[in-house]
mmCIF file of C-alpha atoms in Angstrom:
data_model
loop_
_atom_site.group_PDB
_atom_site.id
_atom_site.type_symbol
_atom_site.label_atom_id
_atom_site.label_comp_id
_atom_site.label_asym_id
_atom_site.label_seq_id
_atom_site.Cartn_x
_atom_site.Cartn_y
_atom_site.Cartn_z
ATOM 1 C CA MET X 1 0.000 0.000 0.000
ATOM 2 C CA VAL X 2 2.975 2.345 0.298
ATOM 3 C CA ASN X 3 2.840 3.229 -3.411
ATOM 4 C CA LYS X 4 -0.728 4.574 -3.440
ATOM 5 C CA PHE X 5 0.120 8.177 -4.235
ATOM 6 C CA THR X 6 2.778 9.229 -6.711
ATOM 7 C CA SER X 7 1.189 12.082 -8.667
ATOM 8 C CA GLN X 8 -1.422 14.844 -8.517
ATOM 9 C CA ASN X 9 -2.310 17.334 -11.216
ATOM 10 C CA GLU X 10 -1.297 20.988 -10.983
ATOM 11 C CA SER X 11 -4.728 22.321 -10.021
ATOM 12 C CA GLY X 12 -4.955 19.873 -7.130
ATOM 13 C CA VAL X 13 -1.440 20.702 -5.918
ATOM 14 C CA SER X 14 -2.010 24.464 -6.099
ATOM 15 C CA GLU X 15 -5.323 24.137 -4.293
ATOM 16 C CA TYR X 16 -3.696 21.999 -1.611
ATOM 17 C CA GLN X 17 -0.841 24.498 -1.207
ATOM 18 C CA ASN X 18 -3.308 27.259 -0.351
ATOM 19 C CA ILE X 19 -6.222 25.486 1.269
ATOM 20 C CA SER X 20 -4.206 23.183 3.545
ATOM 21 C CA LYS X 21 -3.405 26.259 5.627
ATOM 22 C CA ILE X 22 -6.988 26.091 6.899
ATOM 23 C CA ALA X 23 -6.682 22.744 8.636
ATOM 24 C CA GLN X 24 -3.503 20.756 7.997
ATOM 25 C CA GLU X 25 -1.256 23.433 9.502
ATOM 26 C CA LYS X 26 -3.391 23.455 12.643
ATOM 27 C CA TYR X 27 -3.001 19.680 12.960
ATOM 28 C CA PHE X 28 0.764 19.977 12.523
ATOM 29 C CA ASP X 29 1.145 22.843 14.992
ATOM 30 C CA THR X 30 -0.792 20.911 17.629
ATOM 31 C CA LEU X 31 1.412 17.871 17.046
ATOM 32 C CA VAL X 32 4.765 19.643 17.431
ATOM 33 C CA GLU X 33 3.549 21.583 20.465
ATOM 34 C CA GLY X 34 4.010 18.270 22.267
ATOM 35 C CA ILE X 35 7.801 18.363 21.833
ATOM 36 C CA GLN X 36 10.519 20.947 22.390
ATOM 37 C CA ILE X 37 12.317 21.468 19.080
ATOM 38 C CA GLU X 38 15.809 22.838 19.643
ATOM 39 C CA GLU X 39 18.189 24.830 17.509
ATOM 40 C CA ASP X 40 20.711 22.742 15.551
ATOM 41 C CA TRP X 41 18.350 19.731 15.423
ATOM 42 C CA LYS X 42 18.173 17.590 12.321
ATOM 43 C CA ILE X 43 14.544 16.769 11.508
ATOM 44 C CA ILE X 44 12.763 14.870 8.751
ATOM 45 C CA ASP X 45 9.157 15.704 7.831
ATOM 46 C CA ILE X 46 7.528 12.600 6.334
ATOM 47 C CA GLY X 47 4.611 13.276 3.984
ATOM 48 C CA CYS X 48 5.498 16.968 3.824
ATOM 49 C CA GLY X 49 3.086 17.803 0.992
ATOM 50 C CA THR X 50 3.824 21.246 -0.408
ATOM 51 C CA GLY X 51 6.162 22.134 2.441
ATOM 52 C CA ASN X 52 4.128 24.650 4.452
ATOM 53 C CA ASN X 53 4.914 22.985 7.779
ATOM 54 C CA THR X 54 8.423 21.876 6.841
ATOM 55 C CA PHE X 55 9.351 25.498 6.218
ATOM 56 C CA LYS X 56 8.152 26.485 9.689
ATOM 57 C CA VAL X 57 10.292 23.771 11.272
ATOM 58 C CA SER X 58 13.341 24.963 9.325
ATOM 59 C CA LYS X 59 13.032 28.302 11.115
ATOM 60 C CA LEU X 60 12.827 26.620 14.524
ATOM 61 C CA VAL X 61 16.091 24.668 14.154
ATOM 62 C CA GLY X 62 18.117 27.720 13.173
ATOM 63 C CA LYS X 63 21.016 28.067 10.774
ATOM 64 C CA ASP X 64 22.921 25.153 12.319
ATOM 65 C CA GLY X 65 19.973 22.775 12.073
ATOM 66 C CA ARG X 66 18.785 20.900 9.031
ATOM 67 C CA VAL X 67 15.333 19.858 7.831
ATOM 68 C CA PHE X 68 14.408 17.338 5.142
ATOM 69 C CA GLY X 69 10.897 17.191 3.693
ATOM 70 C CA ILE X 70 9.844 14.038 1.833
ATOM 71 C CA ASP X 71 6.667 13.176 -0.049
ATOM 72 C CA PRO X 72 5.894 10.587 -2.753
ATOM 73 C CA ILE X 73 3.871 13.048 -4.859
ATOM 74 C CA LYS X 74 6.402 14.627 -7.211
ATOM 75 C CA GLU X 75 4.235 17.638 -8.069
ATOM 76 C CA ARG X 76 3.950 18.574 -4.393
ATOM 77 C CA ILE X 77 7.694 18.322 -3.913
ATOM 78 C CA GLN X 78 8.253 20.568 -6.922
ATOM 79 C CA LYS X 79 5.771 23.097 -5.511
ATOM 80 C CA ALA X 80 7.591 23.024 -2.165
ATOM 81 C CA ARG X 81 10.934 23.624 -3.886
ATOM 82 C CA ASP X 82 9.477 26.516 -5.881
ATOM 83 C CA VAL X 83 7.894 28.234 -2.875
ATOM 84 C CA TYR X 84 10.274 27.589 0.023
ATOM 85 C CA GLN X 85 14.039 28.066 -0.034
ATOM 86 C CA ARG X 86 16.325 28.152 2.983
ATOM 87 C CA PRO X 87 19.962 27.005 3.288
ATOM 88 C CA ASN X 88 18.990 24.444 5.949
ATOM 89 C CA LEU X 89 15.961 23.064 4.074
ATOM 90 C CA SER X 90 15.615 20.512 1.274
ATOM 91 C CA PHE X 91 12.742 18.587 -0.311
ATOM 92 C CA HIS X 92 12.901 15.087 -1.769
ATOM 93 C CA GLU X 93 10.520 12.748 -3.583
ATOM 94 C CA ALA X 94 10.388 9.654 -1.369
ATOM 95 C CA PHE X 95 8.168 7.374 0.694
ATOM 96 C CA GLY X 96 8.405 7.080 4.455
ATOM 97 C CA ASN X 97 10.180 3.729 4.245
ATOM 98 C CA GLN X 98 13.019 5.386 2.295
ATOM 99 C CA VAL X 99 14.223 7.698 5.065
ATOM 100 C CA GLY X 100 17.518 5.829 5.345
ATOM 101 C CA GLN X 101 18.735 7.153 1.983
ATOM 102 C CA PHE X 102 19.890 10.424 3.540
ATOM 103 C CA GLU X 103 22.452 8.764 5.836
ATOM 104 C CA VAL X 104 21.636 11.276 8.571
ATOM 105 C CA GLU X 105 20.998 10.657 12.255
ATOM 106 C CA PHE X 106 17.885 12.658 13.045
ATOM 107 C CA ASP X 107 16.938 14.214 16.366
ATOM 108 C CA ALA X 108 13.289 13.896 15.410
ATOM 109 C CA ALA X 109 10.998 12.571 12.703
ATOM 110 C CA VAL X 110 7.598 14.199 12.289
ATOM 111 C CA SER X 111 4.662 13.165 10.140
ATOM 112 C CA SER X 112 1.301 14.908 9.949
ATOM 113 C CA THR X 113 -1.836 13.637 8.186
ATOM 114 C CA ALA X 114 0.003 10.869 6.343
ATOM 115 C CA MET X 115 0.279 7.636 8.319
ATOM 116 C CA HIS X 116 -3.427 6.779 7.994
ATOM 117 C CA PHE X 117 -2.657 5.840 4.376
ATOM 118 C CA LEU X 118 -0.566 2.850 5.483
ATOM 119 C CA SER X 119 -1.815 -0.570 6.510
ATOM 120 C CA SER X 120 -0.844 -1.761 9.982
ATOM 121 C CA GLU X 121 1.848 -3.960 8.418
ATOM 122 C CA ASP X 122 3.221 -1.073 6.353
ATOM 123 C CA LYS X 123 3.242 1.131 9.441
ATOM 124 C CA VAL X 124 5.431 -1.375 11.293
ATOM 125 C CA ALA X 125 7.838 -1.652 8.342
ATOM 126 C CA THR X 126 7.991 2.123 7.837
ATOM 127 C CA PHE X 127 8.354 2.861 11.542
ATOM 128 C CA LYS X 128 11.274 0.413 11.753
ATOM 129 C CA GLU X 129 13.065 2.367 9.029
ATOM 130 C CA ILE X 130 12.350 5.624 10.836
ATOM 131 C CA HIS X 131 13.644 4.107 14.083
ATOM 132 C CA LYS X 132 16.959 3.239 12.391
ATOM 133 C CA THR X 133 17.547 6.851 11.335
ATOM 134 C CA LEU X 134 17.017 8.419 14.764
ATOM 135 C CA LYS X 135 19.670 9.224 17.323
ATOM 136 C CA THR X 136 19.459 7.475 20.676
ATOM 137 C CA ASP X 137 16.511 9.060 22.533
ATOM 138 C CA GLY X 138 15.372 10.607 19.236
ATOM 139 C CA LEU X 139 11.683 11.407 18.861
ATOM 140 C CA PHE X 140 9.085 10.195 16.386
ATOM 141 C CA VAL X 141 5.821 12.143 16.468
ATOM 142 C CA PHE X 142 2.943 11.670 14.072
ATOM 143 C CA ASN X 143 -0.773 12.203 13.784
ATOM 144 C CA LEU X 144 -3.419 10.388 11.795
ATOM 145 C CA ASN X 145 -7.144 10.471 11.227
ATOM 146 C CA ARG X 146 -9.269 8.575 13.746
ATOM 147 C CA LEU X 147 -11.905 7.993 11.025
ATOM 148 C CA SER X 148 -14.727 7.657 13.560
ATOM 149 C CA LEU X 149 -16.864 10.218 11.724
ATOM 150 C CA LEU X 150 -16.735 8.518 8.343
ATOM 151 C CA THR X 151 -20.292 7.186 8.572
ATOM 152 C CA PHE X 152 -21.742 10.414 9.970
ATOM 153 C CA ASN X 153 -20.218 13.428 8.248
ATOM 154 C CA LYS X 154 -21.927 14.442 4.998
ATOM 155 C CA MET X 155 -18.684 14.921 3.081
ATOM 156 C CA ASP X 156 -17.443 11.512 4.159
ATOM 157 C CA VAL X 157 -20.700 9.846 3.110
ATOM 158 C CA ILE X 158 -20.456 11.409 -0.351
ATOM 159 C CA ALA X 159 -16.771 10.522 -0.716
ATOM 160 C CA GLY X 160 -17.625 6.956 0.261
ATOM 161 C CA LYS X 161 -20.238 6.765 -2.491
ATOM 162 C CA LEU X 162 -17.594 7.810 -5.014
ATOM 163 C CA GLY X 163 -15.261 5.080 -3.769
ATOM 164 C CA CYS X 164 -12.757 7.596 -2.428
ATOM 165 C CA PHE X 165 -12.082 5.479 0.653
ATOM 166 C CA ASP X 166 -11.573 2.177 -1.167
ATOM 167 C CA ASN X 167 -8.132 0.959 -0.054
ATOM 168 C CA PHE X 168 -7.432 4.513 1.095
ATOM 169 C CA TYR X 169 -7.582 5.157 4.834
ATOM 170 C CA VAL X 170 -6.622 2.577 7.461
ATOM 171 C CA ALA X 171 -7.950 3.093 10.985
ATOM 172 C CA ASP X 172 -6.004 1.795 13.991
ATOM 173 C CA THR X 173 -7.114 1.959 17.622
ATOM 174 C CA PRO X 174 -4.872 3.562 20.277
ATOM 175 C CA ALA X 175 -3.910 0.098 21.538
ATOM 176 C CA GLU X 176 -3.040 -1.001 17.992
ATOM 177 C CA LEU X 177 -0.951 2.136 17.419
ATOM 178 C CA GLU X 178 0.952 1.540 20.644
ATOM 179 C CA ASP X 179 1.591 -2.057 19.596
ATOM 180 C CA ILE X 180 2.791 -0.954 16.148
ATOM 181 C CA CYS X 181 5.237 1.519 17.689
ATOM 182 C CA HIS X 182 6.553 -1.079 20.136
ATOM 183 C CA LYS X 183 7.024 -3.620 17.332
ATOM 184 C CA ALA X 184 9.115 -1.030 15.489
ATOM 185 C CA GLY X 185 11.358 -0.649 18.537
ATOM 186 C CA PHE X 186 9.989 2.550 20.069
ATOM 187 C CA ARG X 187 9.394 3.217 23.763
ATOM 188 C CA ASN X 188 7.546 5.808 25.848
ATOM 189 C CA VAL X 189 4.616 5.607 23.430
ATOM 190 C CA ARG X 190 1.751 8.024 24.048
ATOM 191 C CA VAL X 191 -1.461 8.356 21.998
ATOM 192 C CA GLU X 192 -3.862 11.271 22.504
ATOM 193 C CA ALA X 193 -7.239 11.937 20.861
ATOM 194 C CA LYS X 194 -7.876 15.431 19.523
ATOM 195 C CA ASP X 195 -10.852 17.028 17.738
ATOM 196 C CA PHE X 196 -10.399 19.857 15.230
ATOM 197 C CA PRO X 197 -13.517 21.862 14.307
ATOM 198 C CA VAL X 198 -12.655 23.568 11.010
ATOM 199 C CA LYS X 199 -14.772 26.419 9.649
ATOM 200 C CA PHE X 200 -15.186 26.846 5.889
ATOM 201 C CA GLU X 201 -16.670 29.794 4.034
ATOM 202 C CA ASN X 202 -19.259 27.610 2.295
ATOM 203 C CA THR X 203 -19.836 24.119 0.900
ATOM 204 C CA ASP X 204 -17.743 24.771 -2.222
ATOM 205 C CA HIS X 205 -14.821 25.765 -0.015
ATOM 206 C CA LEU X 206 -15.197 22.560 2.020
ATOM 207 C CA VAL X 207 -15.478 20.357 -1.078
ATOM 208 C CA ARG X 208 -12.307 21.835 -2.578
ATOM 209 C CA TRP X 209 -10.317 21.367 0.631
ATOM 210 C CA TYR X 210 -11.648 17.853 1.097
ATOM 211 C CA THR X 211 -10.870 16.800 -2.475
ATOM 212 C CA ALA X 212 -7.379 18.334 -2.509
ATOM 213 C CA SER X 213 -6.651 16.507 0.750
ATOM 214 C CA MET X 214 -7.538 13.164 -0.860
ATOM 215 C CA HIS X 215 -4.647 13.475 -3.351
ATOM 216 C CA ASN X 216 -6.792 12.747 -6.409
ATOM 217 C CA VAL X 217 -5.203 13.124 -9.833
ATOM 218 C CA GLY X 218 -8.447 14.283 -11.487
ATOM 219 C CA TYR X 219 -9.005 17.090 -9.001
ATOM 220 C CA GLU X 220 -11.575 19.254 -10.823
ATOM 221 C CA GLU X 221 -13.513 16.180 -11.960
ATOM 222 C CA ILE X 222 -13.820 14.882 -8.391
ATOM 223 C CA VAL X 223 -14.819 18.338 -7.120
ATOM 224 C CA ALA X 224 -17.646 18.486 -9.675
ATOM 225 C CA LYS X 225 -18.854 14.985 -8.782
ATOM 226 C CA MET X 226 -18.830 15.685 -5.056
ATOM 227 C CA LYS X 227 -20.731 18.959 -5.440
ATOM 228 C CA LYS X 228 -23.320 17.293 -7.669
ATOM 229 C CA LEU X 229 -23.861 14.457 -5.175
ATOM 230 C CA TYR X 230 -24.064 16.914 -2.292
ATOM 231 C CA GLU X 231 -26.804 18.889 -4.025
ATOM 232 C CA GLU X 232 -28.704 15.686 -4.832
ATOM 233 C CA ASP X 233 -28.412 14.140 -1.371
ATOM 234 C CA TYR X 234 -28.934 17.310 0.664
ATOM 235 C CA PRO X 235 -31.271 19.530 -1.418
ATOM 236 C CA ASN X 236 -32.375 21.549 1.613
ATOM 237 C CA ASP X 237 -28.858 22.616 2.567
ATOM 238 C CA SER X 238 -27.683 26.066 1.567
ATOM 239 C CA LEU X 239 -24.435 25.890 -0.406
ATOM 240 C CA ASP X 240 -23.567 29.468 0.567
ATOM 241 C CA ASP X 241 -23.655 29.197 4.365
ATOM 242 C CA PRO X 242 -20.496 28.667 6.450
ATOM 243 C CA VAL X 243 -19.776 25.013 7.214
ATOM 244 C CA ILE X 244 -18.167 23.428 10.280
ATOM 245 C CA TYR X 245 -16.302 20.182 9.598
ATOM 246 C CA VAL X 246 -15.016 18.276 12.627
ATOM 247 C CA ASP X 247 -11.830 16.332 11.925
ATOM 248 C CA GLN X 248 -10.808 13.760 14.533
ATOM 249 C CA TYR X 249 -7.180 12.777 15.031
ATOM 250 C CA PHE X 250 -4.794 10.756 17.148
ATOM 251 C CA MET X 251 -1.601 12.536 18.226
ATOM 252 C CA CYS X 252 1.166 9.974 18.742
ATOM 253 C CA TYR X 253 4.510 10.447 20.493
ATOM 254 C CA CYS X 254 7.312 7.915 20.938
ATOM 255 C CA GLN X 255 11.048 7.713 21.506
ATOM 256 C CA LYS X 256 13.960 5.576 20.360
#
């Protein structure tokens, strides 16, 4: 399952670059608040997308630190390279199980809104590779969708009808996540549940964020299909009113 996403068209990437600031940055900020990033640290951001969060981390580690951002979607990596340049920052097209290619001992590995794309088996394999790259006592922090709203939220129901979740998200319980981390060699594992109410200007705004976040190649086509289904399934809803979408996540912290 680790090779699910390798490309996304330009409109989807550009939309994600802008619209991910609404929610994904909030998820990332909440995650890294749980650790104390120090100057001169070497950090890898796994599933960095278009680099919004990776860039912020590069400022935290200072000129003597170093930050690597990796993502399997080549168009997102190119966007990150185009938008963000710092001497201590670099972006690379790679999957999470390829972190060893940099031959760097990292103080921390971070991953936001990415690990729910891996099966439990792939998580163990990927986490083992991450474990190898960390210094002794190095930190691995990640978050992933809890998926408990998938049968209740309107957007999730519509996406399910379009088959957007087929072999897409993989939900693990807190106990399963702890077990996965332990199998990969980590200790001091902590899993916390966190809800994120996200406000959108209107339904179109929500649909565009939701679709860009699903990494679809045919971005505009999926947007049109989702809006059409929404209008058919919920004819009494106003498409112009502000919308609150509640995203539910697990925040996970562990140490080598």
